[in-house]
Tab-separated table of N, CA and C in Angstrom:
chain	number	residue	atom	x	y	z
A	1197	SER	N	202.684	89.267	80.671
A	1197	SER	CA	201.598	89.032	81.604
A	1197	SER	C	201.319	87.570	81.690
A	1198	LEU	N	200.559	87.101	82.626
A	1198	LEU	CA	200.065	85.513	82.642
A	1198	LEU	C	199.100	85.281	81.230
A	1199	PRO	N	199.351	84.147	81.128
A	1199	PRO	CA	198.400	83.663	79.874
A	1199	PRO	C	197.097	83.365	80.292
A	1200	ASP	N	195.984	83.635	79.653
A	1200	ASP	CA	194.856	83.449	79.928
A	1200	ASP	C	194.200	82.212	80.727
A	1201	ARG	N	194.807	81.189	80.556
A	1201	ARG	CA	194.695	79.906	81.163
A	1201	ARG	C	195.074	80.048	82.788
A	1202	HIS	N	196.132	80.758	82.965
A	1202	HIS	CA	196.439	81.088	84.470
A	1202	HIS	C	195.228	81.776	85.145
A	1203	ILE	N	194.999	82.975	84.270
A	1203	ILE	CA	194.052	83.816	84.803
A	1203	ILE	C	192.686	83.215	85.228
A	1204	GLU	N	192.260	82.302	84.039
A	1204	GLU	CA	191.021	81.533	84.132
A	1204	GLU	C	191.223	80.440	85.615
A	1205	ARG	N	192.138	79.734	85.624
A	1205	ARG	CA	192.639	78.942	86.683
A	1205	ARG	C	192.451	79.819	88.125
A	1206	LEU	N	192.880	80.960	88.099
A	1206	LEU	CA	192.821	81.781	89.394
A	1206	LEU	C	191.287	82.157	89.865
A	1207	VAL	N	190.675	82.628	88.642
A	1207	VAL	CA	189.224	82.776	88.750
A	1207	VAL	C	188.551	81.590	89.187
A	1208	LYS	N	188.954	80.727	88.760
A	1208	LYS	CA	187.958	79.231	88.932
A	1208	LYS	C	188.237	78.904	90.508
A	1209	LEU	N	189.562	78.828	90.723
A	1209	LEU	CA	189.925	78.691	92.361
A	1209	LEU	C	189.348	79.656	93.274
A	1210	ALA	N	189.302	80.873	92.963
A	1210	ALA	CA	188.613	81.861	93.750
A	1210	ALA	C	186.916	81.691	93.793
A	1211	SER	N	186.534	81.275	92.945
A	1211	SER	CA	185.042	80.986	92.765
A	1211	SER	C	184.607	79.729	93.629
A	1212	CYS	N	185.720	78.778	93.764
A	1212	CYS	CA	185.300	77.725	94.621
A	1212	CYS	C	185.047	78.052	96.240
A	1213	PHE	N	185.368	79.251	96.680
A	1213	PHE	CA	185.581	79.423	98.050
A	1213	PHE	C	184.055	80.410	98.400
A	1214	GLU	N	183.604	80.226	99.799
A	1214	GLU	CA	182.636	81.018	99.985
A	1214	GLU	C	183.275	82.524	100.259
A	1215	SER	N	184.522	82.397	100.766
A	1215	SER	CA	185.172	83.479	100.849
A	1215	SER	C	185.276	84.616	99.979
A	1216	SER	N	185.416	85.818	100.091
A	1216	SER	CA	185.600	86.795	99.179
A	1216	SER	C	187.112	86.683	99.025
A	1217	ILE	N	187.662	86.771	97.738
A	1217	ILE	CA	189.014	86.537	97.459
A	1217	ILE	C	189.417	88.049	96.882
A	1218	TRP	N	190.524	88.457	97.317
A	1218	TRP	CA	191.177	89.717	96.713
A	1218	TRP	C	192.593	89.445	96.601
A	1219	VAL	N	192.991	90.231	95.302
A	1219	VAL	CA	194.237	90.123	94.783
A	1219	VAL	C	195.009	91.472	94.790
A	1220	THR	N	196.235	91.516	95.407
A	1220	THR	CA	196.714	92.687	95.347
A	1220	THR	C	197.976	92.817	94.544
A	1221	LEU	N	198.636	93.671	93.831
A	1221	LEU	CA	199.677	93.884	93.208
A	1221	LEU	C	200.023	95.451	92.943
A	1222	GLY	N	201.162	95.541	93.540
A	1222	GLY	CA	201.580	96.898	93.377
A	1222	GLY	C	200.566	98.213	93.722
A	1223	GLY	N	199.814	97.723	94.881
A	1223	GLY	CA	198.903	98.814	95.470
A	1223	GLY	C	197.579	98.610	94.987
A	1224	GLN	N	197.390	97.909	93.903
A	1224	GLN	CA	196.190	97.854	93.248
A	1224	GLN	C	195.408	96.684	93.671
A	1225	THR	N	194.242	96.561	94.125
A	1225	THR	CA	193.542	95.282	94.451
A	1225	THR	C	192.434	95.264	93.704
A	1226	VAL	N	192.183	93.968	93.220
A	1226	VAL	CA	190.787	93.519	92.564
A	1226	VAL	C	190.219	92.362	93.105
A	1227	PRO	N	188.912	92.041	92.811
A	1227	PRO	CA	188.507	90.787	93.166
A	1227	PRO	C	189.046	89.472	92.418
A	1228	GLY	N	189.247	88.456	93.091
A	1228	GLY	CA	189.857	87.106	92.668
A	1228	GLY	C	188.725	86.400	91.646
A	1229	HIS	N	187.702	86.850	91.427
A	1229	HIS	CA	186.636	86.474	90.577
A	1229	HIS	C	186.518	87.205	89.104
A	1230	ASP	N	187.374	88.165	89.257
A	1230	ASP	CA	187.200	89.308	87.984
A	1230	ASP	C	188.434	89.053	87.389
A	1231	GLY	N	188.169	88.241	86.091
A	1231	GLY	CA	189.190	88.064	85.224
A	1231	GLY	C	189.791	89.189	84.444
A	1232	ASP	N	188.872	90.071	84.027
A	1232	ASP	CA	189.178	91.359	83.383
A	1232	ASP	C	190.188	92.206	84.359
A	1233	GLY	N	189.964	92.365	85.698
A	1233	GLY	CA	190.539	93.333	86.595
A	1233	GLY	C	191.979	92.302	86.924
A	1234	LEU	N	192.068	91.070	86.911
A	1234	LEU	CA	193.220	90.460	87.332
A	1234	LEU	C	194.258	90.625	85.867
A	1235	ARG	N	193.537	90.610	84.919
A	1235	ARG	CA	194.348	90.775	83.636
A	1235	ARG	C	195.051	92.245	83.659
A	1236	GLY	N	194.349	93.241	84.086
A	1236	GLY	CA	194.699	94.704	84.249
A	1236	GLY	C	195.744	94.916	85.256
A	1237	LEU	N	196.062	93.835	86.044
A	1237	LEU	CA	197.173	93.970	87.308
A	1237	LEU	C	198.221	93.758	86.632
A	1238	GLY	N	198.351	93.030	85.302
A	1238	GLY	CA	199.632	92.564	84.745
A	1238	GLY	C	200.351	91.785	85.340
A	1239	LEU	N	199.682	90.658	86.009
A	1239	LEU	CA	200.402	89.470	86.675
A	1239	LEU	C	201.431	88.629	85.925
A	1240	GLU	N	202.451	88.515	86.622
A	1240	GLU	CA	203.397	87.382	85.972
A	1240	GLU	C	203.459	86.267	86.871
A	1241	PRO	N	204.077	84.991	86.396
A	1241	PRO	CA	204.179	84.136	87.275
A	1241	PRO	C	204.986	84.115	88.475
A	1242	THR	N	205.993	85.056	88.297
A	1242	THR	CA	206.878	85.487	89.581
A	1242	THR	C	206.550	86.694	90.143
A	1243	SER	N	205.172	87.492	89.913
A	1243	SER	CA	204.882	88.714	90.547
A	1243	SER	C	204.804	88.231	92.072
A	1244	GLN	N	204.951	89.252	92.850
A	1244	GLN	CA	204.939	89.350	94.233
A	1244	GLN	C	203.301	89.661	94.626
A	1245	VAL	N	202.452	88.821	94.501
A	1245	VAL	CA	201.079	89.113	94.552
A	1245	VAL	C	200.731	88.765	96.314
A	1246	LYS	N	199.690	89.440	96.571
A	1246	LYS	CA	199.267	89.273	97.922
A	1246	LYS	C	197.712	88.906	97.910
A	1247	PHE	N	197.208	87.645	98.457
A	1247	PHE	CA	195.879	87.179	98.389
A	1247	PHE	C	195.412	87.608	99.830
A	1248	ARG	N	194.085	88.004	99.814
A	1248	ARG	CA	193.244	88.147	101.227
A	1248	ARG	C	191.956	87.355	100.737
A	1249	ALA	N	191.632	86.501	101.916
A	1249	ALA	CA	190.429	85.842	101.719
A	1249	ALA	C	189.665	86.178	103.108
A	1250	ASP	N	188.588	86.829	102.890
A	1250	ASP	CA	187.504	87.210	103.971
A	1250	ASP	C	186.209	86.429	103.840
A	1251	GLY	N	186.082	85.512	104.854
A	1251	GLY	CA	185.100	84.418	105.232
A	1251	GLY	C	185.378	83.408	105.905
A	1252	PRO	N	184.331	82.458	105.778
A	1252	PRO	CA	184.331	81.157	106.554
A	1252	PRO	C	185.522	80.275	106.219
A	1253	ASP	N	185.865	80.255	105.011
A	1253	ASP	CA	186.945	79.234	104.646
A	1253	ASP	C	188.198	80.140	104.124
A	1254	GLY	N	188.394	81.198	104.649
A	1254	GLY	CA	189.364	82.165	104.411
A	1254	GLY	C	190.970	81.647	104.560
A	1255	GLU	N	190.899	80.658	105.429
A	1255	GLU	CA	192.426	80.039	105.768
A	1255	GLU	C	192.812	79.104	104.822
A	1256	GLN	N	191.698	78.261	104.521
A	1256	GLN	CA	191.824	77.265	103.302
A	1256	GLN	C	192.129	77.913	102.094
A	1257	ALA	N	191.502	79.064	101.696
A	1257	ALA	CA	191.591	79.868	100.433
A	1257	ALA	C	192.859	80.442	100.357
A	1258	ASN	N	193.559	80.911	101.334
A	1258	ASN	CA	194.758	81.584	101.366
A	1258	ASN	C	195.688	80.538	101.165
A	1259	ALA	N	195.658	79.246	101.825
A	1259	ALA	CA	196.737	78.208	101.659
A	1259	ALA	C	196.653	77.694	100.115
A	1260	VAL	N	195.524	77.476	99.678
A	1260	VAL	CA	195.342	77.019	98.111
A	1260	VAL	C	196.073	77.914	97.175
A	1261	LEU	N	195.517	79.403	97.463
A	1261	LEU	CA	196.270	80.323	96.410
A	1261	LEU	C	197.707	80.472	96.624
A	1262	ASP	N	198.114	80.470	97.927
A	1262	ASP	CA	199.637	80.545	98.078
A	1262	ASP	C	200.487	79.362	97.345
A	1263	LYS	N	199.875	78.187	97.452
A	1263	LYS	CA	200.263	77.067	96.401
A	1263	LYS	C	200.292	77.465	95.174
A	1264	LEU	N	199.243	78.094	94.667
A	1264	LEU	CA	199.372	78.579	93.167
A	1264	LEU	C	200.487	79.429	92.725
A	1265	LEU	N	200.622	80.287	93.599
A	1265	LEU	CA	201.794	81.206	93.308
A	1265	LEU	C	202.956	80.251	93.623
A	1266	LYS	N	203.340	79.453	94.577
A	1266	LYS	CA	204.534	78.794	94.865
A	1266	LYS	C	204.803	78.011	93.724
A	1267	TYR	N	203.900	77.225	92.966
A	1267	TYR	CA	204.018	76.461	91.947
A	1267	TYR	C	203.813	77.110	90.604
A	1268	GLN	N	203.892	78.231	90.706
A	1268	GLN	CA	203.579	79.314	89.359
A	1268	GLN	C	202.628	78.822	88.392
A	1269	PHE	N	201.261	78.546	89.090
A	1269	PHE	CA	200.174	78.462	88.342
A	1269	PHE	C	199.936	77.024	87.979
A	1270	TYR	N	200.851	75.917	88.401
A	1270	TYR	CA	200.761	74.707	88.029
A	1270	TYR	C	200.540	73.768	89.362
A	1271	VAL	N	199.514	74.345	90.338
A	1271	VAL	CA	199.526	73.730	91.693
A	1271	VAL	C	199.045	72.450	91.577
A	1272	GLU	N	198.184	71.965	90.502
A	1272	GLU	CA	197.610	70.623	90.336
A	1272	GLU	C	198.637	69.682	90.132
A	1273	GLU	N	199.366	69.936	89.189
A	1273	GLU	CA	200.555	69.113	88.757
A	1273	GLU	C	201.407	68.879	89.948
A	1274	ALA	N	201.773	69.818	90.684
A	1274	ALA	CA	202.871	69.784	91.777
A	1274	ALA	C	202.172	69.112	93.008
A	1275	MET	N	200.886	69.118	93.183
A	1275	MET	CA	200.126	68.365	94.188
A	1275	MET	C	200.108	67.000	93.821
A	1276	ASP	N	199.742	66.765	92.623
A	1276	ASP	CA	199.688	65.252	92.004
A	1276	ASP	C	200.965	64.631	92.283
A	1277	ALA	N	202.176	65.214	92.014
A	1277	ALA	CA	203.666	64.415	92.164
A	1277	ALA	C	203.939	64.442	93.516
A	1278	GLN	N	203.361	65.399	94.409
A	1278	GLN	CA	203.695	65.023	95.750
A	1278	GLN	C	202.923	63.793	96.369
A	1279	ALA	N	201.286	63.674	95.847
A	1279	ALA	CA	200.733	62.530	96.280
A	1279	ALA	C	201.421	61.165	95.815
A	1280	ARG	N	202.040	61.327	94.578
A	1280	ARG	CA	202.604	60.041	94.057
A	1280	ARG	C	203.953	59.688	94.908
A	1281	ARG	N	204.529	60.825	95.477
A	1281	ARG	CA	205.671	60.446	96.112
A	1281	ARG	C	205.409	60.085	97.589
A	1282	GLY	N	204.116	60.320	97.928
A	1282	GLY	CA	203.621	59.792	99.117
A	1282	GLY	C	203.583	60.956	100.254
A	1283	GLY	N	203.669	62.140	99.772
A	1283	GLY	CA	203.572	63.323	100.717
A	1283	GLY	C	202.291	63.970	101.123
A	1284	GLY	N	201.101	63.205	100.512
A	1284	GLY	CA	199.764	63.674	100.774
A	1284	GLY	C	199.335	64.564	99.719
């Protein structure tokens, strides 16, 4: 399963948004701010996770969380590298 630092990163990101964040894997859904619930999902860096964000900043939350998965929980490093290359 994911290391605790990755679970903590997901919880921290989910807590940054006004929207309610939900994480689904294998038919089980837990709140994105619930570290114990996320650990219980048995997430892996390559898991086929679905995020749902309900609220005023839901679109932004989904975009950030999708990047988190795309870059296997190293999104900050990937975004920094993109910025250094001039990609915004």
